[in-house]
Amino acid sequence: MNFKEGEVLFFNKPLGWTSFKVVGHARYHICRRMKVKKLKVGHAGTLDPLATGVMIVCTGKATKRIEEFQYHTKEYIATIQLGATTPSYDLEHEIDATYPTEHITREMVEETLKQFLGEIHQVPPVFSACKVDGKRAYDLARKGEEVELKPKLLVIDELELLECDLVKMEIKIRVVCSKGTYIRALARDIGEALHSGAHLTGLVRTRVGEVKLEDCLDPLTFAEWIDRQEIEITEDN
């Protein structure tokens, strides 16, 4: 392997890790193995700390391919709690409001999901990395400032109801979508369409392009993995 010339690694991001931490962890162990102090490493698509799953990490000259990977279709399995909302649309914040759910049926959920297939306009979450006048939306939101984000056009290719527990008022869905889709915002919009609030309680990115979970390395065992690899080191010109 030649990390300076460029390698593409696939990781299964652990729960609670930031995408930045995955990149830093990979960089540290690659540099340790190569006995170098620095190496260009980047990722192709952020995952929230509360999400797990496929993350593509590029090194050296392969970082030029990051944009290419970002445009690959992504697949997620999302767990959504109906009847309550949070400011971030997930478990990062406490519940701020509850809503009636007695009217919700499985048939109603299935019909509602059909509304989100194809091209849709989605307003990103205020607690997101979207930029407003050069500043990150989440930085402004955490300071209590008003954040107004414009709807973005995106595509949802597939949306399948996997589970529907009307006792817990929890649904599980499989989503295949384009770059820029916020599954947290989709949970919010599904809740609104059901005339009840909703928020995301679990998220796994199961695929990016052709890369699946089973193709991924575990960051927790990456140190042992890289120590077993044959490393080629190219001298700088």
PDB file of C-alpha atoms in Angstrom, residues 118-203:
ATOM      1  CA  GLY A 118     -38.261  11.338  -6.162  1.00  0.00           C
ATOM      2  CA  GLU A 119     -37.197  14.983  -6.242  1.00  0.00           C
ATOM      3  CA  ILE A 120     -38.003  16.853  -3.030  1.00  0.00           C
ATOM      4  CA  HIS A 121     -37.103  20.188  -1.466  1.00  0.00           C
ATOM      5  CA  GLN A 122     -35.649  19.829   2.021  1.00  0.00           C
ATOM      6  CA  VAL A 123     -34.742  22.525   4.541  1.00  0.00           C
ATOM      7  CA  PRO A 124     -31.501  21.407   6.280  1.00  0.00           C
ATOM      8  CA  PRO A 125     -31.439  21.253  10.098  1.00  0.00           C
ATOM      9  CA  VAL A 126     -30.259  24.418  11.863  1.00  0.00           C
ATOM     10  CA  PHE A 127     -27.902  22.165  13.839  1.00  0.00           C
ATOM     11  CA  SER A 128     -25.890  21.301  10.715  1.00  0.00           C
ATOM     12  CA  ALA A 129     -22.632  22.216   8.996  1.00  0.00           C
ATOM     13  CA  CYS A 130     -24.452  24.292   6.352  1.00  0.00           C
ATOM     14  CA  LYS A 131     -22.970  27.776   6.019  1.00  0.00           C
ATOM     15  CA  VAL A 132     -24.879  31.015   6.634  1.00  0.00           C
ATOM     16  CA  ASP A 133     -22.910  34.139   5.682  1.00  0.00           C
ATOM     17  CA  GLY A 134     -19.693  32.138   5.992  1.00  0.00           C
ATOM     18  CA  LYS A 135     -20.521  30.706   9.426  1.00  0.00           C
ATOM     19  CA  ARG A 136     -21.605  27.163  10.325  1.00  0.00           C
ATOM     20  CA  ALA A 137     -25.333  26.959  11.075  1.00  0.00           C
ATOM     21  CA  TYR A 138     -24.752  24.860  14.197  1.00  0.00           C
ATOM     22  CA  ASP A 139     -22.405  27.516  15.667  1.00  0.00           C
ATOM     23  CA  LEU A 140     -25.102  30.181  15.242  1.00  0.00           C
ATOM     24  CA  ALA A 141     -27.856  27.857  16.543  1.00  0.00           C
ATOM     25  CA  ARG A 142     -25.835  26.975  19.665  1.00  0.00           C
ATOM     26  CA  LYS A 143     -25.486  30.693  20.420  1.00  0.00           C
ATOM     27  CA  GLY A 144     -29.274  30.979  20.277  1.00  0.00           C
ATOM     28  CA  GLU A 145     -29.234  33.036  17.068  1.00  0.00           C
ATOM     29  CA  GLU A 146     -32.010  32.767  14.502  1.00  0.00           C
ATOM     30  CA  VAL A 147     -30.898  30.624  11.558  1.00  0.00           C
ATOM     31  CA  GLU A 148     -32.800  30.582   8.298  1.00  0.00           C
ATOM     32  CA  LEU A 149     -31.727  27.936   5.792  1.00  0.00           C
ATOM     33  CA  LYS A 150     -33.055  27.697   2.261  1.00  0.00           C
ATOM     34  CA  PRO A 151     -34.622  24.466   0.934  1.00  0.00           C
ATOM     35  CA  LYS A 152     -32.330  22.285  -1.159  1.00  0.00           C
ATOM     36  CA  LEU A 153     -33.379  20.090  -4.066  1.00  0.00           C
ATOM     37  CA  LEU A 154     -32.419  16.449  -3.598  1.00  0.00           C
ATOM     38  CA  VAL A 155     -33.502  13.014  -4.758  1.00  0.00           C
ATOM     39  CA  ILE A 156     -34.823  10.073  -2.749  1.00  0.00           C
ATOM     40  CA  ASP A 157     -34.639   6.992  -4.976  1.00  0.00           C
ATOM     41  CA  GLU A 158     -36.069   4.441  -2.553  1.00  0.00           C
ATOM     42  CA  LEU A 159     -37.992   4.714   0.721  1.00  0.00           C
ATOM     43  CA  GLU A 160     -39.131   1.484   2.350  1.00  0.00           C
ATOM     44  CA  LEU A 161     -40.955   0.904   5.636  1.00  0.00           C
ATOM     45  CA  LEU A 162     -39.098  -1.935   7.378  1.00  0.00           C
ATOM     46  CA  GLU A 163     -40.825  -1.890  10.773  1.00  0.00           C
ATOM     47  CA  CYS A 164     -43.829  -0.091  12.246  1.00  0.00           C
ATOM     48  CA  ASP A 165     -44.374  -0.439  16.006  1.00  0.00           C
ATOM     49  CA  LEU A 166     -47.585   1.433  16.848  1.00  0.00           C
ATOM     50  CA  VAL A 167     -47.212   0.653  20.568  1.00  0.00           C
ATOM     51  CA  LYS A 168     -43.810   2.348  20.885  1.00  0.00           C
ATOM     52  CA  MET A 169     -44.762   4.696  18.005  1.00  0.00           C
ATOM     53  CA  GLU A 170     -41.459   3.872  16.341  1.00  0.00           C
ATOM     54  CA  ILE A 171     -40.791   3.200  12.671  1.00  0.00           C
ATOM     55  CA  LYS A 172     -37.720   1.907  10.862  1.00  0.00           C
ATOM     56  CA  ILE A 173     -37.114   2.898   7.239  1.00  0.00           C
ATOM     57  CA  ARG A 174     -34.571   2.202   4.501  1.00  0.00           C
ATOM     58  CA  VAL A 175     -33.614   5.264   2.473  1.00  0.00           C
ATOM     59  CA  VAL A 176     -31.600   5.423  -0.763  1.00  0.00           C
ATOM     60  CA  CYS A 177     -30.802   9.038  -1.539  1.00  0.00           C
ATOM     61  CA  SER A 178     -28.557  11.632  -3.176  1.00  0.00           C
ATOM     62  CA  LYS A 179     -25.771  13.785  -1.746  1.00  0.00           C
ATOM     63  CA  GLY A 180     -26.964  16.454   0.691  1.00  0.00           C
ATOM     64  CA  THR A 181     -29.893  14.532   2.160  1.00  0.00           C
ATOM     65  CA  TYR A 182     -30.314  15.018   5.908  1.00  0.00           C
ATOM     66  CA  ILE A 183     -32.070  11.956   7.333  1.00  0.00           C
ATOM     67  CA  ARG A 184     -32.774  13.979  10.510  1.00  0.00           C
ATOM     68  CA  ALA A 185     -34.660  16.513   8.399  1.00  0.00           C
ATOM     69  CA  LEU A 186     -36.490  13.685   6.620  1.00  0.00           C
ATOM     70  CA  ALA A 187     -37.606  12.382  10.051  1.00  0.00           C
ATOM     71  CA  ARG A 188     -38.872  15.884  10.907  1.00  0.00           C
ATOM     72  CA  ASP A 189     -40.781  16.146   7.614  1.00  0.00           C
ATOM     73  CA  ILE A 190     -42.319  12.657   7.950  1.00  0.00           C
ATOM     74  CA  GLY A 191     -43.526  13.628  11.436  1.00  0.00           C
ATOM     75  CA  GLU A 192     -45.098  16.823  10.114  1.00  0.00           C
ATOM     76  CA  ALA A 193     -46.760  14.956   7.230  1.00  0.00           C
ATOM     77  CA  LEU A 194     -48.261  12.531   9.775  1.00  0.00           C
ATOM     78  CA  HIS A 195     -49.652  15.541  11.737  1.00  0.00           C
ATOM     79  CA  SER A 196     -47.408  14.585  14.603  1.00  0.00           C
ATOM     80  CA  GLY A 197     -43.821  15.365  15.535  1.00  0.00           C
ATOM     81  CA  ALA A 198     -40.928  12.955  14.971  1.00  0.00           C
ATOM     82  CA  HIS A 199     -37.198  12.705  15.570  1.00  0.00           C
ATOM     83  CA  LEU A 200     -34.383  10.363  14.633  1.00  0.00           C
ATOM     84  CA  THR A 201     -33.281   7.858  17.296  1.00  0.00           C
ATOM     85  CA  GLY A 202     -30.913   5.682  15.259  1.00  0.00           C
ATOM     86  CA  LEU A 203     -29.073   5.886  11.935  1.00  0.00           C
TER      87      LEU A 203
END
